[in-house]
Coordinates of C-alpha atoms in Angstrom, one line a residue:
X159 CA -55.4 3.5 62.2
X160 CA -52.9 1.9 59.8
X161 CA -50.2 -0.3 61.7
X162 CA -47.0 1.3 62.0
X163 CA -43.7 -0.3 61.1
X164 CA -41.6 -0.3 64.4
X165 CA -41.1 1.5 67.6
X166 CA -38.1 3.1 66.3
X167 CA -40.0 4.6 63.3
X168 CA -42.7 5.8 65.6
X169 CA -39.9 7.8 67.5
X170 CA -38.8 9.3 64.1
X171 CA -42.2 10.3 63.2
X172 CA -42.9 12.0 66.4
X173 CA -39.8 13.6 66.5
X174 CA -40.8 15.8 63.6
X175 CA -38.1 14.4 61.3
X176 CA -39.0 13.7 57.7
X177 CA -37.6 10.3 56.8
X178 CA -35.4 10.2 53.6
X179 CA -35.3 7.8 50.8
X180 CA -32.5 5.1 50.6
X181 CA -30.3 5.6 47.5
X182 CA -28.7 2.3 47.4
X183 CA -27.1 0.5 44.6
X184 CA -24.9 -2.5 46.0
X185 CA -25.3 -5.2 48.6
X186 CA -22.8 -5.2 51.5
X187 CA -21.8 -7.9 53.9
X188 CA -22.4 -6.4 57.2
X189 CA -26.1 -6.0 57.1
X190 CA -26.5 -2.5 55.6
X191 CA -26.9 -3.9 52.1
X192 CA -27.4 -1.4 49.6
X193 CA -30.1 -1.8 47.2
X194 CA -31.9 0.2 44.4
X195 CA -35.6 1.3 44.6
X196 CA -36.6 -2.2 43.5
X197 CA -35.4 -3.7 46.9
X198 CA -37.8 -6.2 48.3
X199 CA -39.7 -7.6 45.5
X200 CA -38.3 -5.3 42.6
X201 CA -41.4 -3.0 43.2
X202 CA -42.7 -0.8 46.0
X203 CA -45.7 -2.8 47.7
X204 CA -48.2 -2.8 50.6
X205 CA -47.9 0.9 51.2
X206 CA -44.1 1.3 51.7
X207 CA -43.4 4.9 51.8
X208 CA -40.0 6.6 51.2
X209 CA -39.6 10.2 51.0
X210 CA -38.7 12.4 48.2
X211 CA -35.0 13.2 47.2
X212 CA -33.3 15.5 49.6
X213 CA -29.7 17.0 49.0
X214 CA -26.9 14.4 49.6
X215 CA -25.8 14.3 53.0
X216 CA -22.1 14.2 53.4
X217 CA -20.5 11.1 55.3
X218 CA -18.2 12.0 58.4
X219 CA -14.5 11.8 57.3
X220 CA -13.6 8.4 58.9
X221 CA -10.8 6.2 57.8
X222 CA -9.1 2.9 58.7
X223 CA -7.7 3.0 62.1
X224 CA -9.9 5.4 63.5
X225 CA -11.3 4.5 67.2
X226 CA -14.5 5.0 68.4
X227 CA -15.0 5.5 72.3
X228 CA -11.3 4.5 72.7
X229 CA -12.3 0.8 71.9
X230 CA -13.9 0.1 68.5
X231 CA -11.0 0.5 66.0
X232 CA -12.3 0.6 62.3
X233 CA -10.8 -1.7 59.6
X234 CA -12.7 -1.6 56.4
X235 CA -15.4 0.5 55.0
X236 CA -18.2 -1.9 53.4
X237 CA -20.7 0.6 52.8
X238 CA -20.8 4.7 52.3
X239 CA -24.1 5.9 51.1
X240 CA -26.8 8.6 51.9
X241 CA -24.9 10.1 54.8
X242 CA -24.0 7.1 56.8
X243 CA -21.2 4.4 56.3
X244 CA -20.9 0.7 57.9
X245 CA -17.6 -0.6 58.8
X246 CA -15.8 -3.9 59.7
X247 CA -14.1 -3.0 63.2
X248 CA -12.4 -4.6 66.2
X249 CA -13.4 -4.3 69.8
X250 CA -10.2 -3.9 71.3
X251 CA -11.4 -4.4 74.8
X252 CA -12.8 -7.8 74.1
X253 CA -10.8 -8.8 71.1
X254 CA -13.4 -9.8 68.8
X255 CA -14.7 -8.5 65.4
X256 CA -17.8 -6.3 65.3
X257 CA -19.9 -4.4 62.8
X258 CA -20.6 -0.5 63.1
X259 CA -22.9 2.1 61.4
X260 CA -22.0 5.5 61.7
X261 CA -23.6 8.5 60.8
X262 CA -23.6 12.3 61.7
X263 CA -25.6 13.5 65.0
X264 CA -27.4 16.2 63.1
X265 CA -28.5 13.6 60.2
X266 CA -32.3 13.6 59.9
X267 CA -32.5 9.9 60.8
X268 CA -30.0 9.9 63.6
X269 CA -32.4 9.7 66.4
X270 CA -34.6 7.1 64.5
X271 CA -31.6 4.8 64.3
X272 CA -30.6 5.2 67.8
X273 CA -34.2 4.1 68.9
X274 CA -34.4 1.2 66.5
X275 CA -31.0 -0.2 67.9
X276 CA -32.1 0.1 71.4
X277 CA -35.3 -1.4 70.7
X278 CA -33.8 -4.0 68.9
X279 CA -31.1 -4.8 71.7
X280 CA -33.8 -5.1 74.3
X281 CA -35.2 -7.9 72.1
X282 CA -32.4 -10.4 73.2
X283 CA -33.5 -13.0 70.8
X284 CA -30.5 -15.0 69.6
X285 CA -32.2 -15.8 66.1
X286 CA -31.1 -12.1 65.5
X287 CA -27.7 -10.7 65.2
X288 CA -27.7 -8.8 68.5
X289 CA -27.0 -5.0 68.9
X290 CA -24.0 -4.3 71.1
X291 CA -24.1 -0.6 71.6
X292 CA -26.0 2.5 70.5
X293 CA -24.1 5.8 71.3
X294 CA -24.1 9.3 70.4
X295 CA -21.0 11.1 71.1
X296 CA -18.5 13.5 69.4
X297 CA -21.2 14.8 67.0
X298 CA -21.8 11.0 65.6
X299 CA -24.1 8.5 66.2
X300 CA -22.8 4.8 65.9
X301 CA -24.5 1.3 66.3
X302 CA -22.2 -1.5 67.1
X303 CA -23.4 -5.2 66.2
X304 CA -22.5 -8.6 66.2
X305 CA -20.0 -10.0 63.4
X306 CA -20.2 -13.5 62.3
X307 CA -17.2 -14.7 60.7
X308 CA -18.5 -18.2 60.4
X309 CA -21.6 -17.5 58.9
X310 CA -22.6 -17.4 55.2
X311 CA -25.3 -15.2 53.5
X312 CA -28.2 -16.8 51.9
X313 CA -26.9 -14.9 48.5
X314 CA -23.8 -16.8 48.7
X315 CA -25.5 -20.1 49.3
X316 CA -27.8 -19.6 46.3
X317 CA -25.0 -18.8 44.0
X318 CA -24.1 -22.4 44.0
X319 CA -27.8 -23.7 43.3
X320 CA -31.1 -23.8 45.1
X321 CA -31.2 -25.4 48.5
X322 CA -32.1 -29.0 49.5
X323 CA -35.7 -29.3 50.7
X324 CA -34.7 -30.0 54.3
X325 CA -32.3 -27.0 54.3
X326 CA -35.3 -24.9 52.6
X327 CA -37.6 -26.0 55.4
X328 CA -35.5 -25.0 58.1
X329 CA -34.9 -21.8 56.4
X330 CA -38.7 -20.6 56.4
X331 CA -39.2 -22.5 59.7
X332 CA -36.5 -20.4 61.7
X333 CA -36.9 -17.3 60.2
X334 CA -40.9 -17.0 60.3
X335 CA -40.8 -18.0 64.0
X336 CA -38.1 -15.2 64.7
X337 CA -40.0 -12.5 63.1
X338 CA -43.2 -13.5 64.5
X339 CA -41.4 -13.1 67.8
X340 CA -40.1 -9.9 66.7
X341 CA -43.6 -8.6 65.8
X342 CA -45.2 -9.5 69.1
X343 CA -42.5 -7.0 70.6
X344 CA -43.5 -4.4 68.0
X345 CA -40.3 -4.8 65.8
X346 CA -40.4 -5.3 62.0
X347 CA -37.4 -5.5 59.7
X348 CA -38.7 -4.3 56.4
X349 CA -35.5 -5.1 54.4
X350 CA -35.4 -9.0 54.9
X351 CA -33.4 -9.8 51.7
X352 CA -31.0 -12.9 50.9
X353 CA -28.1 -10.7 52.4
X354 CA -29.9 -10.0 55.6
X355 CA -30.1 -13.8 56.2
X356 CA -27.2 -15.8 57.6
X357 CA -26.5 -19.5 57.9
X358 CA -24.0 -20.5 60.8
X359 CA -21.6 -23.5 60.7
X360 CA -24.1 -25.5 62.8
X361 CA -27.2 -24.9 60.4
X362 CA -28.7 -22.1 62.5
X363 CA -30.4 -19.0 60.4
X364 CA -29.8 -15.6 61.7
X365 CA -31.2 -12.4 60.7
X366 CA -29.4 -9.1 61.0
X367 CA -30.6 -5.5 60.5
X368 CA -33.8 -5.9 62.7
X369 CA -35.4 -2.4 62.5
X370 CA -32.0 -0.7 62.0
X371 CA -31.9 -1.2 58.2
X372 CA -35.3 0.4 57.8
X373 CA -34.3 3.0 60.1
X374 CA -31.1 4.0 58.4
X375 CA -33.1 4.3 55.0
X376 CA -36.1 5.9 56.7
X377 CA -38.5 3.2 55.1
X378 CA -41.9 3.1 56.7
X379 CA -44.9 0.8 55.7
X380 CA -48.5 0.9 56.6
X381 CA -48.7 -3.0 57.1
X382 CA -45.3 -4.3 58.3
X383 CA -46.3 -7.8 59.4
X384 CA -47.6 -8.3 55.7
X385 CA -44.4 -6.9 54.1
X386 CA -42.1 -9.2 56.3
X387 CA -44.3 -12.3 55.5
X388 CA -44.1 -11.6 51.8
X389 CA -40.5 -11.2 51.9
X390 CA -40.2 -14.7 53.9
X391 CA -42.2 -16.1 51.1
X392 CA -39.8 -14.7 48.2
X393 CA -37.0 -16.2 50.4
X394 CA -38.4 -19.5 50.3
X395 CA -39.3 -19.4 46.7
X396 CA -35.5 -18.3 45.9
X397 CA -34.3 -21.0 47.9
X398 CA -36.6 -23.7 46.0
X399 CA -35.9 -22.4 42.4
X400 CA -32.8 -19.8 42.5
X401 CA -34.8 -17.6 40.8
X402 CA -36.5 -14.1 42.4
X403 CA -40.2 -14.5 42.3
X404 CA -40.9 -11.3 40.3
X405 CA -39.8 -10.2 36.7
X406 CA -36.9 -7.8 37.6
X407 CA -33.5 -9.4 38.5
X408 CA -32.4 -8.7 42.2
X409 CA -29.9 -9.9 44.6
X410 CA -28.0 -11.9 42.1
X411 CA -31.1 -14.0 41.3
X412 CA -32.6 -13.9 37.8
X413 CA -36.3 -13.0 37.8
X414 CA -39.1 -14.7 36.2
X415 CA -40.0 -14.7 32.4
X416 CA -41.7 -11.4 31.5
X417 CA -45.6 -11.9 31.1
X418 CA -46.1 -15.1 32.9
X419 CA -46.8 -13.5 36.2
X420 CA -46.1 -15.4 39.8
X421 CA -46.1 -19.1 38.8
X422 CA -45.5 -22.0 41.6
X423 CA -42.1 -22.9 42.5
X424 CA -42.8 -26.6 41.4
X425 CA -43.7 -25.1 37.9
X426 CA -40.2 -23.4 37.5
X427 CA -38.0 -26.3 38.6
X428 CA -38.5 -29.8 38.6
X429 CA -38.1 -31.9 41.9
X430 CA -39.3 -28.9 44.2
X431 CA -41.0 -30.0 47.4
X432 CA -44.7 -29.7 46.8
X433 CA -45.6 -28.5 50.2
X434 CA -42.9 -26.1 50.5
X435 CA -44.1 -24.9 46.9
X436 CA -47.6 -24.2 48.2
X437 CA -46.2 -22.6 51.4
X438 CA -44.1 -20.0 49.2
X439 CA -47.2 -19.3 47.3
X440 CA -49.4 -18.8 50.2
X441 CA -46.9 -16.3 51.7
X442 CA -46.4 -14.3 48.2
X443 CA -50.1 -14.3 47.1
X444 CA -51.5 -12.0 49.9
X445 CA -54.5 -11.3 48.1
X446 CA -56.1 -14.8 48.3
X447 CA -54.8 -18.2 47.3
X448 CA -54.4 -19.3 43.6
X449 CA -57.2 -21.4 41.9
X450 CA -55.2 -24.4 42.1
X451 CA -54.3 -24.1 45.9
X452 CA -57.4 -23.5 48.2
X453 CA -55.4 -23.1 51.3
X454 CA -55.9 -19.5 52.9
X455 CA -52.9 -17.1 52.4
X456 CA -50.7 -16.1 54.9
X457 CA -50.6 -12.4 56.0
X458 CA -48.3 -12.6 59.3
X459 CA -45.1 -14.2 60.1
X460 CA -47.0 -16.1 62.9
X461 CA -49.7 -17.4 60.4
X462 CA -46.7 -18.7 58.5
X463 CA -44.8 -20.0 61.1
X464 CA -48.0 -22.0 62.0
X465 CA -48.6 -23.3 58.4
X466 CA -45.0 -24.4 58.5
X467 CA -45.6 -26.3 61.6
X468 CA -48.7 -28.0 60.3
X469 CA -46.6 -29.5 57.5
X470 CA -45.3 -33.1 57.7
X471 CA -41.8 -32.7 58.9
X472 CA -39.1 -33.0 56.4
X473 CA -36.1 -35.2 57.6
X474 CA -32.7 -34.6 56.6
X475 CA -30.8 -36.4 54.2
X476 CA -29.0 -39.5 55.0
X477 CA -25.3 -38.8 55.7
X478 CA -22.9 -40.0 52.9
X479 CA -20.1 -42.1 54.1
X480 CA -16.9 -42.1 52.1
X481 CA -16.1 -45.8 50.9
X482 CA -13.6 -47.8 52.6
X483 CA -10.1 -47.9 51.3
X484 CA -9.3 -50.9 49.6
X485 CA -7.2 -53.7 51.5
X486 CA -3.4 -53.6 50.9
X487 CA -1.4 -56.6 51.7
X488 CA 1.6 -55.9 53.8
X489 CA 4.8 -57.6 53.5
X490 CA 7.9 -58.0 55.5
X491 CA 10.8 -55.8 54.4
X492 CA 13.5 -58.3 53.1
X493 CA 16.8 -58.0 54.5
X494 CA 17.9 -58.6 58.4
X495 CA 14.5 -59.8 59.7
X496 CA 15.3 -62.5 61.9
X497 CA 19.1 -62.5 61.4
X498 CA 21.4 -61.5 64.2
X499 CA 23.0 -57.9 63.9
X500 CA 26.6 -57.6 63.8
X501 CA 28.2 -56.6 67.1
X502 CA 30.2 -53.4 67.2
X503 CA 33.8 -53.7 66.4
X504 CA 33.3 -57.1 64.3
X505 CA 35.7 -57.3 61.3
X506 CA 34.1 -56.5 58.1
X507 CA 33.6 -59.7 56.0
X508 CA 34.4 -60.0 52.4
X509 CA 31.3 -59.3 50.0
X510 CA 30.1 -62.6 48.7
X511 CA 29.9 -63.2 45.1
X512 CA 26.2 -63.6 43.6
X513 CA 25.9 -67.1 42.1
X514 CA 25.9 -67.6 38.3
X515 CA 23.0 -67.6 36.2
X516 CA 21.1 -70.9 36.0
X517 CA 22.3 -71.4 32.1
X518 CA 25.9 -70.5 32.6
X519 CA 26.7 -73.4 35.1
X520 CA 28.3 -76.5 33.7
X521 CA 24.9 -78.5 34.2
X522 CA 23.1 -75.5 32.4
X523 CA 25.4 -75.8 29.2
X524 CA 24.6 -79.5 28.8
X525 CA 20.6 -78.9 29.3
X526 CA 21.1 -76.4 26.4
X527 CA 22.5 -78.5 23.9
X528 CA 20.0 -81.5 25.0
X529 CA 17.0 -79.2 24.4
X530 CA 18.5 -77.9 21.1
X531 CA 18.8 -81.4 19.8
X532 CA 15.3 -82.4 20.8
X533 CA 13.9 -79.3 18.8
X534 CA 15.8 -80.2 15.8
X535 CA 14.3 -83.8 15.9
X536 CA 10.8 -82.4 16.6
X537 CA 11.1 -80.3 13.6
X538 CA 12.2 -82.7 11.2
X539 CA 9.5 -85.0 12.3
X540 CA 6.8 -82.5 11.9
X541 CA 8.1 -81.7 8.0
X542 CA 8.1 -85.5 7.2
X543 CA 4.3 -86.0 8.5
X544 CA 3.2 -82.8 6.5
X545 CA 4.6 -83.8 3.6
X546 CA 3.2 -87.4 3.8
X547 CA -0.5 -85.9 4.4
X548 CA 0.0 -83.6 1.2
X549 CA 0.9 -86.5 -1.0
X550 CA -2.3 -88.6 0.4
X551 CA -4.4 -85.8 -0.3
X552 CA -3.1 -85.4 -4.0
X553 CA -3.5 -89.1 -4.7
X554 CA -6.9 -89.1 -3.5
X555 CA -8.0 -86.0 -5.6
X556 CA -6.7 -87.8 -8.7
X557 CA -8.8 -90.8 -8.1
X558 CA -11.3 -90.9 -10.8
X559 CA -13.7 -93.0 -8.6
X560 CA -14.0 -90.4 -5.7
X561 CA -16.3 -87.4 -6.0
X562 CA -16.5 -84.5 -3.6
X563 CA -20.1 -83.4 -2.2
X564 CA -21.2 -80.2 -3.4
X565 CA -22.1 -77.7 -0.3
X566 CA -25.7 -77.1 0.1
X567 CA -26.5 -73.4 0.6
X568 CA -29.6 -73.8 2.5
X569 CA -27.9 -75.7 5.4
X570 CA -25.6 -73.1 6.9
X571 CA -27.6 -69.8 5.9
X572 CA -29.5 -68.4 8.6
X573 CA -33.1 -67.3 8.0
X574 CA -33.4 -63.6 7.5
X575 CA -34.9 -61.8 10.4
X576 CA -38.4 -60.2 9.9
X577 CA -39.8 -57.4 12.0
X578 CA -42.9 -57.8 13.9
X579 CA -45.2 -55.7 16.0
X580 CA -44.6 -56.5 19.6
X581 CA -47.7 -56.4 21.8
X582 CA -47.7 -54.1 25.2
X583 CA -49.4 -55.7 28.2
X584 CA -49.1 -52.7 30.8
X585 CA -47.4 -49.4 31.1
X586 CA -46.3 -47.1 34.3
X587 CA -44.8 -43.9 34.4
X588 CA -41.4 -43.8 35.6
X589 CA -40.5 -41.2 38.3
X590 CA -37.1 -42.0 39.9
X591 CA -37.3 -38.6 41.9
X592 CA -40.7 -39.4 43.3
X593 CA -42.6 -36.5 41.4
X594 CA -44.6 -38.0 38.6
X595 CA -45.9 -35.9 35.8
X596 CA -49.3 -37.7 34.6
X597 CA -49.2 -41.2 36.2
X598 CA -52.8 -42.0 35.6
X599 CA -52.6 -41.5 31.8
X600 CA -49.5 -43.8 31.1
X601 CA -52.0 -46.2 29.6
X602 CA -53.2 -43.9 26.9
X603 CA -49.9 -44.2 25.2
X604 CA -50.7 -47.9 23.9
X605 CA -54.4 -48.0 23.5
X606 CA -54.4 -47.4 19.7
X607 CA -56.2 -43.9 20.1
X608 CA -54.3 -41.0 18.7
X609 CA -56.5 -38.4 20.5
X610 CA -55.5 -39.7 24.2
X611 CA -52.1 -39.1 25.3
X612 CA -49.7 -38.7 28.3
X613 CA -48.3 -35.2 29.1
X614 CA -45.4 -33.9 31.0
X615 CA -45.6 -30.7 33.1
X616 CA -44.4 -27.4 31.5
X617 CA -41.0 -26.0 32.5
X618 CA -39.5 -22.6 32.2
X619 CA -36.0 -23.8 31.4
X620 CA -35.3 -26.2 28.4
X621 CA -35.1 -27.8 26.1
X622 CA -32.4 -30.0 27.9
X623 CA -33.7 -30.9 31.2
X624 CA -30.4 -31.9 32.7
X625 CA -28.9 -30.2 34.7
X626 CA -31.2 -27.4 35.8
X627 CA -34.7 -29.2 35.6
X628 CA -34.5 -32.9 36.1
X629 CA -32.8 -36.1 34.7
X630 CA -35.6 -36.8 32.6
X631 CA -39.3 -38.2 32.6
X632 CA -40.7 -41.5 31.1
X633 CA -42.7 -44.5 30.9
X634 CA -41.9 -48.4 31.2
X635 CA -43.6 -50.6 29.0
X636 CA -44.2 -54.4 29.8
X637 CA -44.1 -56.7 26.8
X638 CA -45.4 -59.7 28.5
X639 CA -42.3 -61.9 27.9
X640 CA -38.7 -61.2 26.9
X641 CA -38.7 -60.0 23.1
X642 CA -35.8 -59.1 20.9
X643 CA -36.5 -55.4 20.7
X644 CA -35.3 -53.5 17.6
X645 CA -37.2 -50.5 17.3
X646 CA -39.8 -48.2 18.9
X647 CA -42.0 -45.8 17.0
X648 CA -43.3 -42.8 19.2
X649 CA -45.9 -40.4 18.0
X650 CA -46.0 -37.0 19.8
X651 CA -48.3 -34.2 20.3
X652 CA -45.8 -30.9 20.1
X653 CA -43.5 -29.8 17.8
X654 CA -40.5 -27.8 18.1
X655 CA -36.9 -27.7 18.9
X656 CA -36.3 -30.4 20.3
X657 CA -37.4 -33.7 21.7
X658 CA -34.7 -36.4 22.7
X659 CA -35.8 -39.8 23.7
X660 CA -33.7 -43.0 24.8
X661 CA -34.8 -46.4 25.1
X662 CA -33.6 -48.5 27.9
X663 CA -33.9 -52.2 28.8
X664 CA -35.6 -52.3 32.3
X665 CA -35.5 -55.2 34.8
X666 CA -39.2 -54.6 36.1
X667 CA -42.0 -52.2 35.4
X668 CA -40.7 -50.0 38.4
X669 CA -36.9 -50.3 38.0
X670 CA -34.8 -49.7 41.1
X671 CA -31.5 -48.7 39.1
X672 CA -31.6 -45.1 37.5
X673 CA -31.4 -45.1 33.8
X674 CA -27.9 -44.4 33.4
X675 CA -27.4 -47.9 34.8
X676 CA -29.8 -49.7 32.6
X677 CA -28.8 -51.1 29.4
X678 CA -29.0 -48.7 26.5
X679 CA -30.9 -49.7 23.4
X680 CA -30.7 -46.5 21.3
X681 CA -31.4 -43.0 21.2
X682 CA -33.2 -40.6 18.8
X683 CA -33.9 -36.8 18.4
X684 CA -36.5 -34.8 16.5
X685 CA -38.3 -31.4 16.1
X686 CA -41.5 -33.2 14.5
X687 CA -44.4 -35.3 15.6
X688 CA -43.1 -38.4 15.4
X689 CA -39.7 -40.3 16.3
X690 CA -38.2 -43.8 15.3
X691 CA -35.8 -45.0 17.9
X692 CA -33.6 -48.1 16.1
X693 CA -31.2 -50.4 18.0
X694 CA -27.7 -51.3 16.2
X695 CA -28.7 -54.9 17.2
X696 CA -31.8 -56.4 18.8
X697 CA -31.9 -56.4 22.6
X698 CA -33.6 -58.9 24.8
X699 CA -35.9 -57.6 27.4
X700 CA -39.5 -57.9 28.6
X701 CA -39.4 -54.3 30.0
X702 CA -38.5 -51.2 27.9
X703 CA -38.1 -47.6 29.4
X704 CA -38.8 -44.7 26.9
X705 CA -36.8 -41.8 28.6
X706 CA -37.3 -38.2 27.6
X707 CA -34.5 -35.8 28.3
X708 CA -35.4 -32.7 26.3
X709 CA -38.7 -30.9 25.3
X710 CA -39.7 -28.2 22.9
X711 CA -41.1 -24.9 23.9
X712 CA -44.7 -24.8 23.5
X713 CA -47.5 -22.0 24.1
X714 CA -50.1 -22.5 26.9
X715 CA -53.1 -24.5 26.3
X716 CA -56.4 -25.6 28.2
X717 CA -54.0 -28.1 30.2
X718 CA -50.7 -26.2 31.1
X719 CA -48.9 -22.9 30.8
X720 CA -46.4 -21.8 28.2
X721 CA -43.2 -23.5 28.6
X722 CA -40.9 -26.8 27.6
X723 CA -43.1 -29.9 27.6
X724 CA -44.2 -32.8 25.5
X725 CA -46.9 -35.3 25.3
X726 CA -46.8 -39.1 24.0
X727 CA -50.0 -40.0 22.3
X728 CA -48.9 -43.7 20.9
X729 CA -46.0 -46.2 21.4
X730 CA -45.2 -49.0 19.1
X731 CA -42.5 -51.6 19.5
X732 CA -41.2 -54.1 16.8
X733 CA -38.7 -56.8 17.2
X734 CA -37.0 -59.6 15.2
X735 CA -38.6 -63.0 14.4
X736 CA -36.8 -65.8 12.5
X737 CA -38.2 -67.4 9.5
X738 CA -39.8 -70.8 10.0

């Protein structure tokens, strides 16, 4: 017998009510997010069943200020569709904000919603947004739930970029554990989207709409555990890449390129944590692990939670402290410091006239005349000496017995520089982000064999790697000793628009400083298979970094999929050497 979705859905099925399809077309802020038929993965999967269209059900006529049970005052309607509405309200008894779902008592899904809400309330797990009340009165059915003003939707968090590895790890860990606990009690979510996951100000992730959101829309599936597991995998995929793991755009995220299928997160964006990337694929590829990943798929939230626990723990990033303010010297304010204050009633003294300027006094005037006389005498003496020297030079030039030596041009002229090949002793891939491309093949770029090469990975975005992919990829070369580097000739494997490479003078085979802090030698750009990067003037260095920041789009081959990528087959350096 196929596994049912929730206890609430069982009630709806046994009552004889036919579930209706959800006609949603937008996302809301209270957990009753409205979406189109492409909801979870922009497709219907795993046997999800939605009933055929029925005539639209009229929502109850409610307005801001209306009170339910003389307690819950409606403030703002955030959703109105398919016969029900969702509101932000105020609990006047406890003076707090709450959320309310309202539908007519004769709505075909009214009893299913009540059963789902009461079953969710019995769970009492703080990792879920709690159902506070579920009531049927005055021809209305309404469900009251928590409202978290300090929490932020995952949709909003992803709008500014992918999450850090630690945050993504906490997301999949907390959500998978929470859903595993819910399924042990017979409850499923079935609409676990980015807008259904909230992060509080303390970093805790909370899930809203457990069982209720699916009951509001009459959604049932044959295998709810698999559906929720794949949804968690999609959330992790989006958190790592800021992309939705299917071809259609959804939840404010761009889908994957058409025709490429499901590709691993670390192939979509550089810098993705490899363990989390594998975990997302295991949750999404439920029919079996991919060829490159031999770990079994995760088909239930419990299996996914155990796989997360088996991973090496990801530590939080080190806190960044603001720089200490510069020391500012303090001075005592000039004025009455150290002087007795006048007593009250003391007669006002006459203002003291300021002393004259130094050169305006009698002594100053005498000093001015003395300095002027000395300047006049010095000018006269200097003029006489200059004239005497000119006369001596004129007489010596007229002497027929004196000859001037002719200059030898070979003495002062420097030897013209000559470019010579610089031998390469060693090479090592440079990956400051800790994610190398092809570290074992760096030596293939200076072995004089054009058939061997070092290659990068294939990325969806490009050609510029900055800022969406990574800062760049490259190799550091050891010239054996300090050389005057003038030029580098680089042979490439792929053509297209475009490849950009910059040379930097490094201090070691594994530089500690990022490229932007290293001395720059030169930059070049090409759309062909060769590139020459020349320096304006020779730079003395033993280690040279070849740093690639743009790669052309290239079709797939036997080594990697289609995308932005490049390979270096040979690198030669030339430098200047003085003539003997």
